[in-house]
XYZ file of C-alpha atoms in Angstrom:
477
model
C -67.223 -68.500 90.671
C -65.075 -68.914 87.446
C -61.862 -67.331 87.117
C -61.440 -67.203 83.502
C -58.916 -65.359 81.397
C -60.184 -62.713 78.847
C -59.767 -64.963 75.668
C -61.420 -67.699 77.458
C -64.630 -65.096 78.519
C -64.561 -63.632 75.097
C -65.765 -67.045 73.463
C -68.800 -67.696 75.533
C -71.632 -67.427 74.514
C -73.601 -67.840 77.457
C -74.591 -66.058 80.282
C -72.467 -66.790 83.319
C -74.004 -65.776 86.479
C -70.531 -65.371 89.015
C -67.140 -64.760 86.533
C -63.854 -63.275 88.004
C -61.030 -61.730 85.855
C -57.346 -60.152 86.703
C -55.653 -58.074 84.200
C -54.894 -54.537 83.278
C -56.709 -51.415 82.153
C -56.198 -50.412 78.787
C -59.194 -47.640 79.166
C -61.592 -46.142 81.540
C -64.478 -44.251 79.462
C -67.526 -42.028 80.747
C -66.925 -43.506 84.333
C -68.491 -46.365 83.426
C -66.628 -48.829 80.678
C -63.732 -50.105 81.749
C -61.571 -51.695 78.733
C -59.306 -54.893 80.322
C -56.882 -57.067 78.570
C -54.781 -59.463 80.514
C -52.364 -60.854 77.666
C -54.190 -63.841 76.750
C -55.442 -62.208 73.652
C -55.265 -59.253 71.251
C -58.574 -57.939 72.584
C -59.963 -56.836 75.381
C -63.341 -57.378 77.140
C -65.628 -54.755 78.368
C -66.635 -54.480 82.058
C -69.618 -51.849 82.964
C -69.568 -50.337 86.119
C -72.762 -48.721 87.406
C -70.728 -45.910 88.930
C -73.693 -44.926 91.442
C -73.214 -48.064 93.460
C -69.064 -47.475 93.704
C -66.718 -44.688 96.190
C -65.873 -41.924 93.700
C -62.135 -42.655 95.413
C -61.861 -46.405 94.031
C -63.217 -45.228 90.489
C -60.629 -42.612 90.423
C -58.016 -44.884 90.685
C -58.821 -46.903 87.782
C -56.488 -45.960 85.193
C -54.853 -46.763 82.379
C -51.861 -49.664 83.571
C -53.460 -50.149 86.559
C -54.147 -53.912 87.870
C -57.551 -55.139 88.939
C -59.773 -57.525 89.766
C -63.003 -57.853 88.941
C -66.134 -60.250 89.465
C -69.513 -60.025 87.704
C -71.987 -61.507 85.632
C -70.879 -62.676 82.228
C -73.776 -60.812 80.046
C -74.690 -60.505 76.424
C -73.423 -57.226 75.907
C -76.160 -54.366 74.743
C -73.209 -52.383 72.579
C -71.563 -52.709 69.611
C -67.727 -53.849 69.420
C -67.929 -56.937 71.697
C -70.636 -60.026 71.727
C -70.025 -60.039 75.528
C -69.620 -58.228 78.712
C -69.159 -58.156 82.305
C -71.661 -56.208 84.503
C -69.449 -55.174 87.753
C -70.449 -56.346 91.099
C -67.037 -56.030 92.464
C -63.772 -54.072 91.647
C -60.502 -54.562 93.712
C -57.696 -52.194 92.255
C -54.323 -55.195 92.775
C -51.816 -52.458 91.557
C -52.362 -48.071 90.815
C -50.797 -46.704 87.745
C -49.997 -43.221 87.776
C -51.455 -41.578 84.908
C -49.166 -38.495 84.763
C -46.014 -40.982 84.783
C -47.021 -44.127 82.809
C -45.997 -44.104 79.656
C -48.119 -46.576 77.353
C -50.803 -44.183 76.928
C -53.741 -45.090 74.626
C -52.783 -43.236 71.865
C -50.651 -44.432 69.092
C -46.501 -44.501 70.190
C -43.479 -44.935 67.576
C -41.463 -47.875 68.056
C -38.403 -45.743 68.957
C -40.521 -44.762 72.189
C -41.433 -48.419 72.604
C -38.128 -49.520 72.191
C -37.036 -47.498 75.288
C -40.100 -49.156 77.373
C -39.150 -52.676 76.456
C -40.439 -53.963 79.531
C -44.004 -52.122 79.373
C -43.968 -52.702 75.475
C -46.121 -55.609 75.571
C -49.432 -53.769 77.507
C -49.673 -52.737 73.540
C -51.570 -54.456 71.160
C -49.030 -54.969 68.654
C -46.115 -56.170 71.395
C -48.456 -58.430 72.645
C -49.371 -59.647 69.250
C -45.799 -60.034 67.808
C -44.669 -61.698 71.694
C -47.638 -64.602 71.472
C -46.411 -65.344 67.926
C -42.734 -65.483 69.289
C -43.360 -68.180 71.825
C -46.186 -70.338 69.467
C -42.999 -70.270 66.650
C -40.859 -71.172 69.565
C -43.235 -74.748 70.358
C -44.137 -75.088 66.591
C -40.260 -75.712 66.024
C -39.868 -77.946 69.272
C -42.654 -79.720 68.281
C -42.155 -80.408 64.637
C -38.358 -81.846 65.582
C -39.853 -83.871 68.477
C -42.947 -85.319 66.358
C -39.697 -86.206 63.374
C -37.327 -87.663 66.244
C -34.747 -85.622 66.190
C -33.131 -85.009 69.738
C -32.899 -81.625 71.584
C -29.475 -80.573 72.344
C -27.734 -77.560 74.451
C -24.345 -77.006 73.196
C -22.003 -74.412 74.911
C -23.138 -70.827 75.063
C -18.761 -70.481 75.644
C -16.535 -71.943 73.228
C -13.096 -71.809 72.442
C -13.847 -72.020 68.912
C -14.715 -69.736 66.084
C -17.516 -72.055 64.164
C -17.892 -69.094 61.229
C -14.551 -67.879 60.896
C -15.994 -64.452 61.114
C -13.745 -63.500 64.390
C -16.761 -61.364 65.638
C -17.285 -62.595 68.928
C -17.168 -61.596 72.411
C -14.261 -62.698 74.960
C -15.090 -64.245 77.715
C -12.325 -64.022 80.809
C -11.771 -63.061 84.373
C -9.016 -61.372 84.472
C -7.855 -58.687 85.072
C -8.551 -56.149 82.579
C -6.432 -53.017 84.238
C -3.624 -55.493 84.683
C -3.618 -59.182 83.100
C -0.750 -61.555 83.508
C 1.586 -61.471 80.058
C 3.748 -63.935 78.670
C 7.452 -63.754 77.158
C 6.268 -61.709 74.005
C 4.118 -59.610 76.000
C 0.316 -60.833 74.912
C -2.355 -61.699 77.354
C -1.316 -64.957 79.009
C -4.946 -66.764 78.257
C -3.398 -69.617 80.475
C -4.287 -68.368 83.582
C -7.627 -67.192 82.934
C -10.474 -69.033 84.291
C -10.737 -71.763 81.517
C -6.676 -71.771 80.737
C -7.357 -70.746 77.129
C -9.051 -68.112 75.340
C -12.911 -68.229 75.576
C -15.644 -66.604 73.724
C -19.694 -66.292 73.505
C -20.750 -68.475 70.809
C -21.626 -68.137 67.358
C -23.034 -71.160 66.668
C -23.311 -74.378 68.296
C -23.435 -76.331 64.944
C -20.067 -77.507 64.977
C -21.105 -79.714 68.957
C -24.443 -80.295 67.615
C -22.382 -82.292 64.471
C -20.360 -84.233 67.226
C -24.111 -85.523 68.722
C -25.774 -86.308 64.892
C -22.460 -88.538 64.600
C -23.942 -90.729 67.085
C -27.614 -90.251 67.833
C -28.103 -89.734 64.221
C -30.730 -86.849 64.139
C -30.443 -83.515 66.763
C -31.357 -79.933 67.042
C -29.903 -76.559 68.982
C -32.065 -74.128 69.621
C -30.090 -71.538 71.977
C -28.763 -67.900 72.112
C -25.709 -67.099 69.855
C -23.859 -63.835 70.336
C -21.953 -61.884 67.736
C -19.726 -58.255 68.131
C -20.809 -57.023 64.851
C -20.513 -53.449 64.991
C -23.477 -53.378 63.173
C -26.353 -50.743 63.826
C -29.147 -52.059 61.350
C -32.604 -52.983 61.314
C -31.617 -56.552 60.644
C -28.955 -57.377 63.138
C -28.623 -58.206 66.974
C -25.714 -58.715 69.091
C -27.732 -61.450 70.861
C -29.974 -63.783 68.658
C -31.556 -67.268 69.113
C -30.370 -69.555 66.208
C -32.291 -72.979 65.475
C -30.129 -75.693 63.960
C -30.243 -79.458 63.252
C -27.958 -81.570 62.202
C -28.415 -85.234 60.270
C -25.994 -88.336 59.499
C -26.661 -90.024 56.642
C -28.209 -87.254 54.849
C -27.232 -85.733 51.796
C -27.701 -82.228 50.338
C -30.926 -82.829 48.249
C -32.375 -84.510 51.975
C -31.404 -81.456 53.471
C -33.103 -78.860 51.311
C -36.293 -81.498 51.785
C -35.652 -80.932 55.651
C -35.983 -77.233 55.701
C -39.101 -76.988 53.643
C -41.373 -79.188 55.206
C -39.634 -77.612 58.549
C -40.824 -74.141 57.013
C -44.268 -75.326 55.936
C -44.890 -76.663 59.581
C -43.679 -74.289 61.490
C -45.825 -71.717 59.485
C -48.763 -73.529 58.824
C -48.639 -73.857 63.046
C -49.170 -70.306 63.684
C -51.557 -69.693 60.392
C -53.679 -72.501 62.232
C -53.279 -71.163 65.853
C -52.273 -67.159 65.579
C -55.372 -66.074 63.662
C -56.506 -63.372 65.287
C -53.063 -62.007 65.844
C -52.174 -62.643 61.919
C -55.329 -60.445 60.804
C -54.386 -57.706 63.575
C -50.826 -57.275 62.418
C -51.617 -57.792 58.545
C -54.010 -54.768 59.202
C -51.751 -52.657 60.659
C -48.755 -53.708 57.659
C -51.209 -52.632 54.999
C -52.157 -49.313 56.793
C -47.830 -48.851 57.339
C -47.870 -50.027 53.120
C -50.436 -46.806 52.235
C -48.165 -44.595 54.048
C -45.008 -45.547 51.510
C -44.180 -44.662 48.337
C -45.870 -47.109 45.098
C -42.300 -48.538 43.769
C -41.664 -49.843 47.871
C -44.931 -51.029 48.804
C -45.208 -54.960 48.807
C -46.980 -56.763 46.567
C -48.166 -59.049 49.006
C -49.740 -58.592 52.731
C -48.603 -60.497 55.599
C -51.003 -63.346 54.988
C -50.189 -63.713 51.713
C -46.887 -64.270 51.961
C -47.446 -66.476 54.760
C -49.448 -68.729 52.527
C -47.318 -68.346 49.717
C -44.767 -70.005 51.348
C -47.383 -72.472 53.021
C -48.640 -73.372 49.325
C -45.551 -73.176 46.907
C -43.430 -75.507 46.068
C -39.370 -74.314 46.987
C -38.019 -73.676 43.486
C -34.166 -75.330 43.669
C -31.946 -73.330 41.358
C -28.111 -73.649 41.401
C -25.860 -70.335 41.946
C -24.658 -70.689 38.865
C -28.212 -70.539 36.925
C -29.318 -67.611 39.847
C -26.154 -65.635 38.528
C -27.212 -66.045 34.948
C -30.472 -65.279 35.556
C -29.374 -62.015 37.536
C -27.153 -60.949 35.084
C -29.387 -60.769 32.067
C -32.650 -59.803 33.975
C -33.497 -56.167 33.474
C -32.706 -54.355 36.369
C -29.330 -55.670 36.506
C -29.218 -54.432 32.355
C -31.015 -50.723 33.313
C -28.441 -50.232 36.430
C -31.954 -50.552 39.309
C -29.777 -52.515 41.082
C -27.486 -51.160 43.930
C -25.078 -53.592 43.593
C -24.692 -54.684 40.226
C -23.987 -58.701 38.726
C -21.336 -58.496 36.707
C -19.509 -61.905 37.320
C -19.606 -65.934 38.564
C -17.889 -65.573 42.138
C -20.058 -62.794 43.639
C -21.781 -62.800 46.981
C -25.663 -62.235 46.302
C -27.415 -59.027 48.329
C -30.959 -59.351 49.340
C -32.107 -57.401 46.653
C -31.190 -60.306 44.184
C -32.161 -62.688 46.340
C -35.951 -61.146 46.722
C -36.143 -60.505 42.819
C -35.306 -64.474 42.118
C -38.534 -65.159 44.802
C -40.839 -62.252 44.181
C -40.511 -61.730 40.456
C -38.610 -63.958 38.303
C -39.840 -67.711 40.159
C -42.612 -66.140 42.085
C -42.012 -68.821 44.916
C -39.594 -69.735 47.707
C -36.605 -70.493 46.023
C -33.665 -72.884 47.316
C -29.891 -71.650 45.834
C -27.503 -74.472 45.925
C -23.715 -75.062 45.065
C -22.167 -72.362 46.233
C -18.683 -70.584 45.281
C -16.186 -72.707 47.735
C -14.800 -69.031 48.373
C -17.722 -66.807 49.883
C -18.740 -70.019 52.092
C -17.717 -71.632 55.363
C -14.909 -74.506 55.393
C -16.874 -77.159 56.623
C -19.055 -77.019 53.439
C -18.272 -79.983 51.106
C -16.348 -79.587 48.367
C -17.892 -80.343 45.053
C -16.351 -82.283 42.344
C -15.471 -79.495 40.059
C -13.120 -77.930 43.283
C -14.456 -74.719 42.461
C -18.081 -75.145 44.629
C -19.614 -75.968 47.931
C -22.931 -78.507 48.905
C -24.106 -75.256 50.114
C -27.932 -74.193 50.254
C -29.663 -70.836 50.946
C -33.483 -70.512 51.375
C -34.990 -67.090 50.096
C -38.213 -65.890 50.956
C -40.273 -62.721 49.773
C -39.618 -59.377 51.486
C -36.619 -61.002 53.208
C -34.223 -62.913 51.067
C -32.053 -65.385 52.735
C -34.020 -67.004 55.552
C -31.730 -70.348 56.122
C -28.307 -71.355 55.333
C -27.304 -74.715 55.290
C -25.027 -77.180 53.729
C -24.148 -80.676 53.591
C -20.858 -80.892 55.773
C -17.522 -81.911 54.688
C -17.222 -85.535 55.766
C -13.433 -86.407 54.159
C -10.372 -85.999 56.631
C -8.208 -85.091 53.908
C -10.242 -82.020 52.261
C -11.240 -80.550 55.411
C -7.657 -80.648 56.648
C -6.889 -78.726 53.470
C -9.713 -76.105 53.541
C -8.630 -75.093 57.057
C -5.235 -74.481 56.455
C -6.565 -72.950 53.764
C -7.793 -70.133 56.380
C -5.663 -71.111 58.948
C -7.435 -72.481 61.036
C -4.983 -74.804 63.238
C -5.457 -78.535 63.440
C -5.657 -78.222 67.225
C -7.748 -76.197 68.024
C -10.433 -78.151 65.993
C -8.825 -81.408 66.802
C -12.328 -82.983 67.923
C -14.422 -81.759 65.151
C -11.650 -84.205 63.174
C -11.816 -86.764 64.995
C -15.735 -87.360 63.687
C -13.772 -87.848 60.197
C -11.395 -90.371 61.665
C -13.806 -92.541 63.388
C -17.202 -93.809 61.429
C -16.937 -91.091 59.274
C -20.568 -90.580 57.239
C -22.161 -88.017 54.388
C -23.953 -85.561 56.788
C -26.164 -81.987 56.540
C -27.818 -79.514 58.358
C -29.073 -75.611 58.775
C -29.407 -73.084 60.670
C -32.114 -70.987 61.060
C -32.004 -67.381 62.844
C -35.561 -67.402 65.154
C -35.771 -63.604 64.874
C -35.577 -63.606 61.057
C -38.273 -65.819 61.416
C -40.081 -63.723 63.568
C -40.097 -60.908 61.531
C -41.118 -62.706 58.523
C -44.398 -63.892 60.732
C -45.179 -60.599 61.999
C -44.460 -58.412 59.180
C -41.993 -56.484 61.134
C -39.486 -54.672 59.780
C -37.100 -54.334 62.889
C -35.303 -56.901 64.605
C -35.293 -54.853 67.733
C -38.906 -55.834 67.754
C -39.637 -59.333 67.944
C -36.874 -60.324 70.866
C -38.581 -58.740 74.189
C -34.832 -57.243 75.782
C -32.675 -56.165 72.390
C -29.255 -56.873 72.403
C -27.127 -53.756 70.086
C -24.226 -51.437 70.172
C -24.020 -49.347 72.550
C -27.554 -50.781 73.759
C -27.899 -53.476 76.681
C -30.837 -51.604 78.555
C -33.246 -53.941 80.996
């Protein structure tokens, strides 16, 4: 007898005299069709039970969430909806579900609901959907940086070191909290906690993952990063998964080359091997689309803007041109904008970043050369002292996507930009020691997964494309 999962029956097209298949009930109809899907696709396959032959008692406990097993004959199946079915010969219920208490009914749910039945979420169509993309983005990105030999590397989830400058992070320590040791001017005495310093959850681990492209030439993170922004949005987490690699001996203009073909794979990966999912959750965006009003619908569906990045070329424009462009373009002129271009120096919103891609270029665009001060201080400095090698990649319905940079490589100017922001010399004294010993032009990026997510699935929540969501006030399951 073959024990094949649902996907796998759903592609025969044969009959198969003795088939097997675990999973759960999605629906029981007419005491006779029972409706099982056992995650290995978005749909389910039909099993007909001729209810004369089965205990009333057994039938009653099929119900929606329940587990069971079933084993049959594989059948060309004599109703529309489904090329094949299994007639019933035998039906074990594994595990009851009580309908009066289990709460993914078949009926359409909000995602607010959902959200509160994270771990049941996925017996939906669309959880399961947006969770099978997750983890084929999550081997399309291993693979592409394994099949261009870069190396995979875990750097510390706790670090003593604040790689964005941002100061939003979480302490780590075992002290005492009702009563830690001080010192002389009465602060926390950090020297007898646990790691005899202070310690936090990390925001990045680009700054290690530099230390390792300094000597195996090309690497990659691809780990949780934590950050305690206050922050109760749809596009933030206080827990996120951040890819980023890191290069010697590559410039700025190798970088940008990096991330797009990195894009295009990873993309083209799940275009190739997520069909069915794709079409399911492009469906259900353009049904969500009707529902809004004209001027906020998208102009493209999820599959379109898939493609779009799959088939464009990524437009590389430099701040400087982006702000020109901004400030002359018309909604800038006619006041549409919420925050308004006025001057050279300003931090760009995602509404300026989405009209450069969606209707001025009409492609993925690439911003380089940064304003030195609205980016990080490990950015190199440009010539003209007033700019960074910085690079942001914008894509439709999103904006910023990436942010990368080619790294500061002189000992001298990266001294200078950290005292800058006082950062002291000590406490990065190993991050300048790479510019004291072999010292080399270097570049990377970093990529948040989730963002990524979303822009795959069409989702419009962060909350909803990391299975356990990580927010204030919010660290339920």
């Amino acid at each position: 007898m073959q024990s094949l999962t649902v996907s796998e029956l759903l592609s025969q097209n044969i009959v198969i005299p003795e088939v097997e298949i675990k999973g759960w009930v999605r629906t029981f109809r007419a005491n006779r069709f029972i409706a099982i899907n056992d995650g290995s696709t978005i749909n389910n396959i039909q099993c007909v039970v001729d209810f004369e032959n089965f205990d009333e008692a057994l039938l009653k406990r099929i119900t929606t969430g329940a587990a069971i097993h079933i084993k049959g004959e594989l059948v060309e199946s004599q109703g529309k909806g489904q090329k094949v079915e299994i007639q019933v010969q035998e039906l074990i219920v594994l595990g009851d579900s009580d309908p009066e208490t289990f709460p993914i009914q078949p009926k359409k749910h909000s995602f607010e609901f959902l959200r509160e039945h994270a771990h049941l979420r996925t017996r939906t169509t669309t959880f399961s959907a947006i969770m099978r993309l997750r983890s084929a983005l999550s081997f399309a990105i291993h693979k592409y940086f394994n099949d261009n030999g870069f190396y995979y590397m875990h750097t510390p989830i706790i670090t003593g070191s604040d790689a964005e400058g941002a100061g939003e992070m979480f302490k780590v320590t075992n002290l005492d909290t009702k009563n830690p040791p001080l010192n002389e001017e009465g602060n926390v005495d950090y020297s007898k906690d646990f790691f005899g310093k202070e310690t936090n959850l990390t925001v990045s681990g680009q700054l290690e993952a530099e230390t390792y492209a300094m000597s195996l030439g090309k690497v990659y993170t691809f780990g949780p990063t934590f950050r305690a922004e206050n922050s109760n949005t749809s596009r933030h987490l206080a827990e996120f998964w951040m890819i980023e690699p890191e290069v010697a001996f590559m410039d700025l203009p190798g970088n940008m080359d990096l991330a797009e073909d990195f894009m295009k794979s990873v993309i083209k990966y799940v275009l190739d091997n997520n069909r069915e999912d794709l079409e399911f959750l492009d469906k259900r965006l353009k049904d969500e689309e009707k529902t809004k009003p004209q001027a906020e619908r998208s102009d493209m569906s999820l599959i379109e803007k898939l493609n779009f990045v799959t088939d464009n070329h990524f437009k590389r424009v430099s701040y400087t041109e982006a702000i020109d462009i901004l400030r002359n373009c018309k909604p800038n002129k006619k006041k549409k904008f919420k925050y308004l271009i006025n001057e050279w120096g300003t931090d760009l919103q995602s509404e300026h970043e989405r009209f450069l891609v969606e209707k001025h270029f009409k492609c993925p665009v690439i911003l380089f050369d940064y304003p030195a001060n609205i980016k990080a201080f490990y950015m190199r400095l440009n010539d003209d002292g007033k700019t960074v090698r910085a690079m942001d990649i914008l894509f439709p319905g999103i904006g910023e996507i990436i942010g990368g940079a080619q790294r500061e490589e002189r000992l001298d100017v990266l001294k200078e930009r950290m005292a800058a922001i006082n950062i002291p010399e000590e406490e990065l004294w190993w991050y300048l020691d790479l510019r004291k010993f072999g010292t080399a032009i270097h570049s990377g990026f970093g990529l948040g997964f989730e963002r990524l997510v979303m822009f795959a699935t069409g989702m419009s929540n962060i909350r909803d494309v990391i299975p356990f969501p990580r927010t204030p006030q919010n660290a339920e399951f």
